[in-house]
């Protein structure tokens, strides 16, 4: 744990990879949102660091351009942007060399929070960690933020954990999964543990199954050869979908505190059963509907990497025995949609008879678009004509329920960066969690890598391979339709 309590009324944040895609699209716009809301301390300093030779003014011009392109707050006007840019500095630094480190050290101030964001390729994480420590840039209170991917299997994740542990305590390491920074994901915990209504029903006796879908419309495009070494299982399931599954499935932690929450998530991952070969469907999109195909970009015309995966996951514990979790994620699908559906069981007996209609309750947690939740409940269809049942949503869309301020919910990166500054690790993955997730994932991947199993083809713009629908049909269930 971070040992001393130090004031958080200001901070130094260094973004390694400050000229890169992630910094321009997410990290800097996230910080700008914070600034626009009047919540960035006056003396806060954000230092971009990369190899490119650039003056501070050139870097500020690059940041301005990034805000114009990627920030929803850019319309705040020139004065606000100019004010934000006053917080921005730049230092040329080579992660693998000697240049720039001393100059960077001189820019850092004593007695305030220092955070170092590793927004660079993972092979540089160890080099940066080592230099931060050995050259005196990081002290016992400093934090490092590590981007995904955290390893590509258990062995590499262990090695990376060991490298980081050489220089930093676990309480200083913030492994980021931006899904955990989403408002809805935290609301899921508030709804589960802040109400008496749900928790008594939150088990295999009352929940039939859970679906977690993360559907993207984008393809791999220019990142094709990078993605081809990864695939949907490593890129999405091992981290993002696994984290969502944990939050749905975990036992109530005693407190909303970092280790209490992470202990419960870890127990879920360790209780996952191995996945059977016939309960995994892999897919690869091909050209259709005017869109390109995966192999146009993969760099290997015979690539068998999956751009889609669906699986049936079982959790071997008392709470979830007999309630499957179906996970699915893919690229170039019909719509961009991330949601969790919790499907309750039917009432044990219908007093209205089959013909009255009605159906099982369903809770949907939408991560995008339009973050929010709804709960479908059965009511009587209004009017004469006897007792006919319909199901209607109890809509909990934040923007509607909480008024205009709800639109100002912080963006995931904004929230997570501020949690780093505050020293709150609750929404970050602990090293043992990441390793446990890989320990579950590795044998599944080995199953198809050893057999060189080809993924099923699916049309760009479709809902994925037919076999993914079949995965639920044979259990007498169906996926929620992928729609915008
Ligand atoms: P990127 O666009 O390729 O940017 C890489 C950054 O690293 C650049 O600023 C580059 O600047 C800097 N860099 C490269 N070598 C360096 C060195 N030796 N010393 C110092 N700086 C160096 O990559 P990215 O897409 O931003 O991704 C960054 C990290 O975030 C990766 O780990 C990636 O997996 C992860 N991530 C990215 C996204 C995304 O949407 N982009 C999403 C999730 C996670 P110079 O060339 O000037 O040095």
Coordinates of C-alpha atoms and ligand atoms in Angstrom, one line a residue:
X1 CA 0.0 0.0 0.0
X2 CA 1.0 3.6 -0.5
X3 CA 2.6 4.3 2.9
X4 CA 2.1 8.0 3.7
X5 CA -0.8 10.2 3.2
X6 CA 0.3 13.1 1.0
X7 CA -1.8 16.0 0.0
X8 CA -3.6 15.7 -3.3
X9 CA -4.3 19.3 -3.8
X10 CA -1.9 19.2 -6.7
X11 CA 0.2 16.7 -8.7
X12 CA 2.8 16.0 -11.3
X13 CA 1.6 13.6 -14.0
X14 CA 4.1 12.4 -16.5
X15 CA 2.6 10.7 -19.6
X16 CA 5.2 8.5 -21.3
X17 CA 4.0 8.2 -24.8
X18 CA 2.5 11.7 -24.6
X19 CA 2.6 12.1 -28.4
X20 CA 0.8 8.8 -29.0
X21 CA -2.7 7.8 -30.1
X22 CA -4.0 6.9 -26.6
X23 CA -2.7 10.1 -25.0
X24 CA -4.2 12.3 -27.8
X25 CA -7.6 10.4 -28.0
X26 CA -8.2 9.6 -24.3
X27 CA -5.8 10.7 -21.7
X28 CA -5.4 14.4 -22.6
X29 CA -9.1 14.9 -23.4
X30 CA -9.9 13.2 -20.0
X31 CA -7.7 15.7 -18.2
X32 CA -9.2 18.5 -20.2
X33 CA -12.7 17.5 -19.1
X34 CA -11.4 17.7 -15.5
X35 CA -10.0 21.1 -16.1
X36 CA -13.2 22.4 -17.8
X37 CA -15.2 21.3 -14.8
X38 CA -13.0 23.5 -12.7
X39 CA -11.5 20.5 -10.9
X40 CA -7.9 20.6 -11.8
X41 CA -5.7 22.0 -9.1
X42 CA -4.1 25.3 -10.1
X43 CA -0.6 24.0 -9.7
X44 CA -1.1 20.7 -11.4
X45 CA 1.5 19.8 -14.0
X46 CA 1.1 17.4 -16.9
X47 CA 4.3 16.5 -18.7
X48 CA 4.2 14.7 -22.0
X49 CA 7.3 12.6 -22.5
X50 CA 8.4 10.8 -25.7
X51 CA 11.4 10.5 -28.0
X52 CA 10.3 13.1 -30.5
X53 CA 12.2 16.4 -30.4
X54 CA 9.7 19.1 -29.6
X55 CA 9.5 22.4 -27.8
X56 CA 6.9 22.9 -25.1
X57 CA 5.0 25.2 -27.5
X58 CA 5.0 22.6 -30.3
X59 CA 3.7 20.0 -27.8
X60 CA 1.0 22.4 -26.6
X61 CA 0.0 22.9 -30.2
X62 CA -0.3 19.1 -30.7
X63 CA -2.4 18.9 -27.5
X64 CA -4.6 21.7 -28.7
X65 CA -5.2 19.8 -32.0
X66 CA -5.9 16.6 -30.1
X67 CA -8.5 18.4 -28.0
X68 CA -10.1 19.9 -31.1
X69 CA -10.4 16.5 -32.6
X70 CA -11.2 14.3 -29.7
X71 CA -12.6 16.3 -26.8
X72 CA -16.4 16.8 -26.4
X73 CA -15.4 19.9 -24.4
X74 CA -13.5 21.7 -27.1
X75 CA -16.4 24.1 -27.7
X76 CA -15.6 25.6 -24.3
X77 CA -13.5 28.0 -26.3
X78 CA -10.1 29.3 -26.8
X79 CA -9.7 30.8 -23.3
X80 CA -10.4 27.6 -21.6
X81 CA -8.1 25.6 -23.9
X82 CA -5.3 28.2 -23.4
X83 CA -5.8 27.9 -19.6
X84 CA -5.5 24.1 -19.8
X85 CA -2.4 24.3 -21.9
X86 CA -0.6 26.3 -19.2
X87 CA -0.6 23.1 -17.2
X88 CA 1.1 21.2 -20.0
X89 CA 4.9 20.7 -20.4
X90 CA 7.0 18.4 -22.5
X91 CA 10.2 16.5 -22.1
X92 CA 12.0 14.6 -24.7
X93 CA 13.1 11.3 -23.2
X94 CA 14.2 7.9 -24.4
X95 CA 12.7 5.0 -22.4
X96 CA 15.6 2.8 -23.4
X97 CA 18.4 5.3 -23.3
X98 CA 19.9 7.9 -21.0
X99 CA 18.6 11.1 -22.7
X100 CA 16.2 13.3 -21.0
X101 CA 15.9 11.5 -17.6
X102 CA 17.8 14.1 -15.6
X103 CA 15.9 17.0 -17.2
X104 CA 12.6 15.2 -16.4
X105 CA 13.7 14.7 -12.8
X106 CA 14.4 18.4 -12.5
X107 CA 10.8 19.2 -13.6
X108 CA 9.3 17.2 -10.8
X109 CA 8.4 18.8 -7.5
X110 CA 8.9 17.5 -4.0
X111 CA 6.1 16.8 -1.5
X112 CA 3.3 16.3 -4.0
X113 CA 1.8 13.3 -5.8
X114 CA 3.9 12.0 -8.7
X115 CA 2.1 9.8 -11.2
X116 CA 3.7 8.2 -14.2
X117 CA 1.4 7.0 -17.0
X118 CA 3.0 4.2 -19.2
X119 CA 1.1 4.9 -22.4
X120 CA 3.8 3.2 -24.5
X121 CA 4.2 -0.2 -26.0
X122 CA 4.4 -2.9 -23.3
X123 CA 8.0 -3.9 -24.1
X124 CA 9.1 -0.5 -22.7
X125 CA 7.3 -0.9 -19.3
X126 CA 10.3 -2.5 -17.6
X127 CA 12.8 0.1 -19.0
X128 CA 10.7 3.0 -17.7
X129 CA 10.1 1.4 -14.3
X130 CA 13.8 0.8 -13.9
X131 CA 14.8 4.3 -14.9
X132 CA 12.2 5.9 -12.7
X133 CA 13.5 4.2 -9.7
X134 CA 17.2 4.1 -10.3
X135 CA 17.4 7.7 -11.4
X136 CA 15.5 9.0 -8.5
X137 CA 12.3 10.2 -10.3
X138 CA 10.0 7.9 -8.3
X139 CA 9.9 7.7 -4.5
X140 CA 7.8 5.5 -2.2
X141 CA 4.7 7.6 -2.8
X142 CA 4.9 7.7 -6.6
X143 CA 2.3 5.8 -8.7
X144 CA 2.7 4.2 -12.0
X145 CA -0.2 3.6 -14.4
X146 CA 0.2 0.6 -16.7
X147 CA -1.8 0.2 -19.9
X148 CA -3.1 -2.9 -21.5
X149 CA -2.0 -5.5 -22.7
X150 CA -0.7 -6.8 -19.4
X151 CA 1.2 -9.8 -20.8
X152 CA 0.0 -12.1 -23.6
X153 CA -0.3 -15.2 -21.3
X154 CA 0.4 -16.3 -17.8
X155 CA 4.1 -16.5 -18.2
X156 CA 4.6 -13.0 -19.7
X157 CA 2.2 -11.5 -17.2
X158 CA 4.1 -13.1 -14.3
X159 CA 7.4 -11.8 -15.7
X160 CA 5.9 -8.3 -16.1
X161 CA 4.6 -8.4 -12.5
X162 CA 8.0 -9.5 -11.3
X163 CA 9.8 -6.7 -13.2
X164 CA 7.4 -4.0 -11.9
X165 CA 7.7 -5.5 -8.4
X166 CA 11.5 -5.0 -8.5
X167 CA 11.0 -1.3 -8.5
X168 CA 7.5 -0.6 -7.1
X169 CA 5.2 -1.9 -4.4
X170 CA 1.9 -3.4 -5.4
X171 CA 0.2 -0.4 -3.8
X172 CA 1.9 1.9 -6.3
X173 CA 1.0 0.0 -9.4
X174 CA -2.3 1.0 -11.2
X175 CA -3.1 -1.6 -13.9
X176 CA -5.8 0.2 -15.9
X177 CA -8.9 -1.3 -17.4
X178 CA -11.0 1.6 -18.7
X179 CA -14.2 -0.5 -18.5
X180 CA -14.0 -0.2 -14.7
X181 CA -13.9 3.6 -15.0
X182 CA -17.3 3.7 -16.6
X183 CA -20.1 5.2 -14.6
X184 CA -22.5 2.3 -15.2
X185 CA -20.0 -0.2 -14.1
X186 CA -19.7 1.5 -10.7
X187 CA -23.4 2.0 -10.7
X188 CA -23.8 -1.8 -11.0
X189 CA -22.1 -2.1 -7.7
X190 CA -24.3 0.7 -6.2
X191 CA -27.4 -1.1 -7.4
X192 CA -26.3 -4.5 -6.3
X193 CA -25.0 -3.5 -2.8
X194 CA -26.9 -0.3 -2.1
X195 CA -30.4 -1.8 -2.4
X196 CA -32.1 -4.6 -0.6
X197 CA -34.1 -5.5 -3.7
X198 CA -31.6 -7.3 -5.8
X199 CA -29.1 -9.1 -3.7
X200 CA -31.5 -11.7 -2.3
X201 CA -32.3 -12.6 -5.9
X202 CA -28.7 -12.4 -7.2
X203 CA -28.0 -16.2 -7.5
X204 CA -28.6 -19.3 -9.4
X205 CA -32.0 -19.8 -7.8
X206 CA -33.4 -16.7 -9.4
X207 CA -31.1 -15.8 -12.3
X208 CA -31.4 -18.0 -15.4
X209 CA -28.3 -16.7 -17.1
X210 CA -26.2 -13.6 -17.8
X211 CA -25.1 -12.3 -21.2
X212 CA -22.1 -9.9 -21.6
X213 CA -21.7 -8.4 -25.1
X214 CA -19.1 -6.0 -26.3
X215 CA -19.8 -5.4 -30.0
X216 CA -17.7 -3.1 -32.1
X217 CA -18.4 -1.8 -35.6
X218 CA -14.8 -0.9 -36.3
X219 CA -12.5 -3.5 -37.9
X220 CA -8.8 -3.9 -37.2
X221 CA -7.8 -1.5 -39.9
X222 CA -4.3 -0.2 -39.6
X223 CA -3.7 -2.1 -36.4
X224 CA -4.2 -5.4 -38.2
X225 CA -0.7 -6.9 -37.8
X226 CA -0.6 -5.9 -34.1
X227 CA -4.1 -7.3 -33.5
X228 CA -3.2 -10.5 -35.3
X229 CA -0.8 -11.5 -32.6
X230 CA -3.6 -11.0 -30.0
X231 CA -7.1 -11.8 -31.1
X232 CA -10.4 -11.2 -29.3
X233 CA -9.8 -13.6 -26.4
X234 CA -6.6 -11.8 -25.4
X235 CA -7.6 -8.3 -26.4
X236 CA -11.0 -8.2 -24.8
X237 CA -12.1 -11.3 -22.8
X238 CA -9.1 -11.9 -20.5
X239 CA -9.4 -8.3 -19.3
X240 CA -12.6 -6.3 -20.0
X241 CA -15.2 -9.0 -20.2
X242 CA -13.6 -10.8 -17.3
X243 CA -13.8 -7.7 -15.1
X244 CA -17.4 -7.2 -15.9
X245 CA -18.2 -10.8 -15.2
X246 CA -16.5 -10.5 -11.8
X247 CA -18.5 -7.4 -10.8
X248 CA -21.7 -9.3 -11.6
X249 CA -20.7 -12.5 -9.9
X250 CA -18.7 -11.5 -6.9
X251 CA -19.8 -11.8 -3.3
X252 CA -20.5 -8.5 -1.5
X253 CA -17.2 -7.2 -0.2
X254 CA -17.2 -6.1 3.4
X255 CA -16.2 -2.6 2.4
X256 CA -15.9 -0.6 -0.9
X257 CA -12.1 -0.6 -0.5
X258 CA -9.4 -1.7 -2.9
X259 CA -8.4 -5.0 -1.5
X260 CA -11.8 -6.0 -0.2
X261 CA -13.2 -5.6 -3.8
X262 CA -10.3 -7.2 -5.5
X263 CA -10.2 -10.2 -3.2
X264 CA -13.8 -10.9 -4.1
X265 CA -13.1 -10.5 -7.9
X266 CA -10.2 -12.9 -7.5
X267 CA -12.3 -15.5 -5.9
X268 CA -14.7 -15.4 -8.9
X269 CA -11.8 -15.8 -11.4
X270 CA -10.4 -18.7 -9.4
X271 CA -13.8 -20.4 -9.4
X272 CA -14.2 -20.3 -13.2
X273 CA -14.5 -23.8 -14.8
X274 CA -12.4 -24.7 -17.8
X275 CA -14.3 -24.0 -21.0
X276 CA -15.2 -27.0 -23.1
X277 CA -14.1 -26.9 -26.8
X278 CA -17.7 -27.1 -28.0
X279 CA -18.6 -24.1 -25.9
X280 CA -16.3 -21.6 -27.6
X281 CA -17.1 -20.1 -31.0
X282 CA -14.4 -18.1 -32.8
X283 CA -15.1 -16.0 -35.8
X284 CA -13.2 -13.9 -38.3
X285 CA -15.0 -11.2 -40.4
X286 CA -14.9 -11.2 -44.1
X287 CA -15.7 -8.6 -46.7
X288 CA -19.4 -7.9 -47.0
X289 CA -21.9 -5.0 -47.0
X290 CA -19.3 -2.7 -48.6
X291 CA -16.8 -3.3 -45.7
X292 CA -13.4 -4.9 -45.8
X293 CA -12.4 -8.3 -44.4
X294 CA -10.1 -9.2 -41.6
X295 CA -7.5 -10.8 -43.9
X296 CA -7.2 -7.5 -45.9
X297 CA -5.2 -6.1 -42.9
X298 CA -3.9 -9.1 -40.9
X299 CA -0.5 -9.2 -42.6
X300 CA -0.9 -12.9 -43.0
X301 CA -3.4 -14.1 -45.6
X302 CA -3.8 -17.4 -43.8
X303 CA -4.2 -15.9 -40.3
X304 CA -6.5 -17.9 -38.0
X305 CA -6.7 -15.2 -35.3
X306 CA -10.3 -14.6 -34.1
X307 CA -11.9 -11.1 -34.4
X308 CA -15.0 -12.6 -32.7
X309 CA -15.5 -14.9 -29.8
X310 CA -18.4 -16.2 -27.9
X311 CA -18.2 -18.6 -24.9
X312 CA -20.2 -20.2 -22.2
X313 CA -18.6 -19.7 -18.8
X314 CA -19.5 -21.6 -15.7
X315 CA -18.7 -20.5 -12.2
X316 CA -18.2 -23.4 -9.8
X317 CA -19.5 -22.0 -6.5
X318 CA -22.7 -22.2 -4.5
X319 CA -24.1 -18.9 -5.8
X320 CA -23.8 -19.6 -9.5
X321 CA -23.9 -23.3 -9.9
X322 CA -26.3 -23.9 -12.9
X323 CA -26.3 -20.2 -14.1
X324 CA -24.2 -19.8 -17.2
X325 CA -22.5 -16.6 -18.2
X326 CA -22.4 -16.2 -21.9
X327 CA -19.7 -13.8 -23.2
X328 CA -19.4 -12.4 -26.7
X329 CA -17.3 -9.8 -28.3
X330 CA -16.2 -9.0 -31.8
X331 CA -15.2 -6.4 -34.4
X332 CA -17.1 -5.3 -37.5
X333 CA -20.4 -6.3 -36.1
X334 CA -23.8 -4.8 -36.9
X335 CA -23.7 -2.1 -34.2
X336 CA -21.6 -0.7 -31.4
X337 CA -23.1 -2.0 -28.3
X338 CA -21.7 -3.0 -24.9
X339 CA -24.2 -4.4 -22.4
X340 CA -24.8 -6.9 -19.7
X341 CA -28.1 -8.7 -19.5
X342 CA -29.2 -10.4 -16.3
X343 CA -32.1 -12.7 -17.2
X344 CA -34.1 -13.7 -14.2
X345 CA -36.1 -17.0 -14.1
X346 CA -39.8 -17.2 -14.9
X347 CA -42.1 -17.0 -11.9
X348 CA -42.6 -20.6 -10.7
X349 CA -46.3 -20.6 -11.6
X350 CA -48.4 -18.3 -13.7
X351 CA -51.8 -17.6 -12.1
X352 CA -52.9 -15.8 -15.3
X353 CA -52.3 -18.8 -17.6
X354 CA -49.9 -19.1 -20.5
X355 CA -52.1 -17.1 -22.9
X356 CA -51.8 -14.0 -20.7
X357 CA -48.2 -13.4 -21.9
X358 CA -45.6 -11.7 -19.9
X359 CA -42.0 -12.9 -19.6
X360 CA -39.1 -13.2 -17.3
X361 CA -37.7 -10.1 -15.7
X362 CA -34.5 -8.8 -17.2
X363 CA -32.0 -6.2 -16.1
X364 CA -29.9 -4.6 -18.7
X365 CA -26.7 -2.6 -17.9
X366 CA -25.7 -0.6 -20.9
X367 CA -22.1 0.6 -21.1
X368 CA -22.4 2.1 -24.5
X369 CA -24.1 3.8 -26.2
X370 CA -26.2 5.8 -23.7
X371 CA -24.8 4.4 -20.4
X372 CA -27.7 3.4 -18.1
X373 CA -29.7 0.5 -16.8
X374 CA -33.2 -0.8 -17.2
X375 CA -35.2 -3.4 -15.5
X376 CA -38.1 -5.0 -17.3
X377 CA -41.1 -5.8 -15.2
X378 CA -44.4 -7.3 -16.1
X379 CA -47.6 -5.3 -15.7
X380 CA -51.2 -5.5 -16.9
X381 CA -51.7 -4.2 -20.4
X382 CA -53.9 -1.1 -19.8
X383 CA -57.6 -1.1 -20.9
X384 CA -60.4 -3.6 -21.1
X385 CA -60.0 -7.1 -22.6
X386 CA -59.1 -9.2 -19.6
X387 CA -55.8 -9.8 -17.9
X388 CA -53.1 -9.5 -20.6
X389 CA -49.6 -9.0 -19.5
X390 CA -46.9 -6.9 -21.0
X391 CA -43.4 -6.1 -19.9
X392 CA -42.2 -2.5 -19.6
X393 CA -38.9 -1.0 -18.8
X394 CA -38.2 0.8 -15.5
X395 CA -35.7 3.0 -17.2
X396 CA -32.7 4.2 -15.2
X397 CA -30.9 6.1 -18.0
X398 CA -28.8 8.5 -16.0
X399 CA -29.3 11.5 -18.2
X400 CA -33.1 11.3 -17.7
X401 CA -33.1 10.2 -14.1
X402 CA -30.6 12.6 -12.6
X403 CA -31.2 15.7 -14.7
X404 CA -28.8 17.8 -16.7
X405 CA -25.9 17.2 -14.4
X406 CA -26.0 13.5 -15.2
X407 CA -24.5 14.3 -18.6
X408 CA -21.5 15.5 -16.9
X409 CA -20.6 12.1 -15.6
X410 CA -16.8 11.8 -15.8
X411 CA -15.4 9.9 -18.7
X412 CA -13.6 6.6 -17.8
X413 CA -10.1 7.9 -18.2
X414 CA -10.8 11.1 -16.4
X415 CA -12.1 9.2 -13.4
X416 CA -9.4 6.6 -13.3
X417 CA -6.6 9.2 -13.6
X418 CA -8.1 11.1 -10.7
X419 CA -8.3 7.8 -8.7
X420 CA -4.6 7.4 -9.3
X421 CA -3.9 10.9 -8.0
X422 CA -6.1 10.2 -4.9
X423 CA -4.4 6.9 -4.4
X424 CA -7.5 4.8 -4.7
X425 CA -6.9 1.4 -6.4
X426 CA -10.4 0.0 -6.1
X427 CA -11.0 0.2 -9.9
X428 CA -7.6 -1.1 -10.9
X429 CA -6.6 -4.7 -11.4
X430 CA -4.3 -6.3 -8.9
X431 CA -1.3 -8.4 -10.1
X432 CA -2.8 -11.7 -8.8
X433 CA -6.1 -11.0 -10.5
X434 CA -4.4 -10.5 -13.9
X435 CA -2.4 -13.7 -13.4
X436 CA -5.5 -15.7 -12.4
X437 CA -7.4 -14.4 -15.5
X438 CA -4.5 -15.6 -17.7
X439 CA -4.3 -18.9 -15.9
X440 CA -8.0 -19.5 -16.9
X441 CA -7.5 -18.1 -20.5
X442 CA -4.3 -19.9 -21.4
X443 CA -5.7 -23.4 -21.8
X444 CA -8.6 -22.2 -23.8
X445 CA -6.3 -20.5 -26.2
X446 CA -3.9 -23.5 -26.3
X447 CA -6.9 -25.6 -27.3
X448 CA -7.2 -23.8 -30.6
X449 CA -3.6 -22.9 -31.1
X450 CA -2.5 -26.5 -30.8
X451 CA -5.2 -27.8 -33.1
X452 CA -4.7 -24.8 -35.5
X453 CA -8.5 -24.5 -35.5
X454 CA -9.8 -22.0 -38.0
X455 CA -12.3 -19.4 -36.9
X456 CA -15.8 -19.5 -38.6
X457 CA -16.3 -16.7 -41.1
X458 CA -18.9 -14.0 -40.6
X459 CA -20.0 -11.1 -42.8
X460 CA -18.7 -7.7 -41.9
X461 CA -21.8 -5.8 -40.5
X462 CA -23.5 -9.0 -39.2
X463 CA -24.1 -10.4 -35.7
X464 CA -21.2 -12.8 -35.9
X465 CA -21.0 -16.5 -36.9
X466 CA -24.2 -18.6 -36.9
X467 CA -22.5 -21.0 -34.5
X468 CA -22.6 -18.3 -31.8
X469 CA -26.4 -18.2 -32.0
X470 CA -26.4 -21.9 -31.8
X471 CA -24.4 -21.8 -28.6
X472 CA -27.5 -20.4 -26.8
X473 CA -30.2 -22.0 -28.9
X474 CA -29.1 -25.4 -27.8
X475 CA -29.6 -24.3 -24.2
X476 CA -33.1 -23.0 -25.1
X477 CA -31.9 -19.4 -24.9
X478 CA -31.1 -16.5 -27.3
X479 CA -28.8 -13.6 -27.4
X480 CA -30.0 -10.1 -27.1
X481 CA -30.0 -8.7 -30.6
X482 CA -27.0 -6.5 -31.5
X483 CA -28.5 -3.1 -32.4
X484 CA -27.6 0.5 -32.1
Ligands
LIG1 P1 1.4 4.9 -30.2 O1 0.4 5.8 -30.8 O2 2.2 4.0 -31.0 O3 2.2 5.8 -29.2 C1 3.4 5.3 -28.6 C2 4.1 6.4 -27.9 O4 5.3 5.9 -27.3 C3 4.5 7.6 -28.7 O5 4.2 8.8 -28.0 C4 5.9 7.4 -28.9 O6 6.5 8.7 -29.2 C5 6.3 6.8 -27.6 N1 7.6 6.1 -27.6 C6 7.9 5.0 -28.4 N2 9.1 4.6 -28.1 C7 9.6 5.3 -27.1 C8 10.8 5.4 -26.4 N3 11.8 4.5 -26.6 N4 10.9 6.3 -25.4 C9 10.0 7.2 -25.1 N5 8.8 7.2 -25.8 C10 8.6 6.3 -26.8 O7 0.6 3.9 -29.1 P2 -0.8 4.1 -28.4 O8 -1.8 3.6 -29.3 O9 -0.9 5.4 -27.9 O10 -0.7 3.0 -27.2 C11 0.1 3.2 -26.1 C12 -0.2 2.1 -25.1 O11 -1.5 2.1 -24.7 C13 0.1 0.7 -25.6 O12 0.5 -0.1 -24.5 C14 -1.3 0.2 -26.1 O13 -1.4 -1.2 -26.1 C15 -2.1 0.9 -25.0 N6 -3.5 1.1 -25.4 C16 -3.8 1.9 -26.5 C17 -5.1 2.1 -26.9 C18 -5.5 3.0 -28.0 O14 -6.7 3.2 -28.2 N7 -4.5 3.6 -28.7 C19 -6.2 1.5 -26.1 C20 -5.8 0.7 -25.0 C21 -4.5 0.5 -24.7 P3 8.0 8.8 -29.9 O15 7.9 8.0 -31.2 O16 8.0 10.3 -30.2 O17 9.0 8.3 -29.0

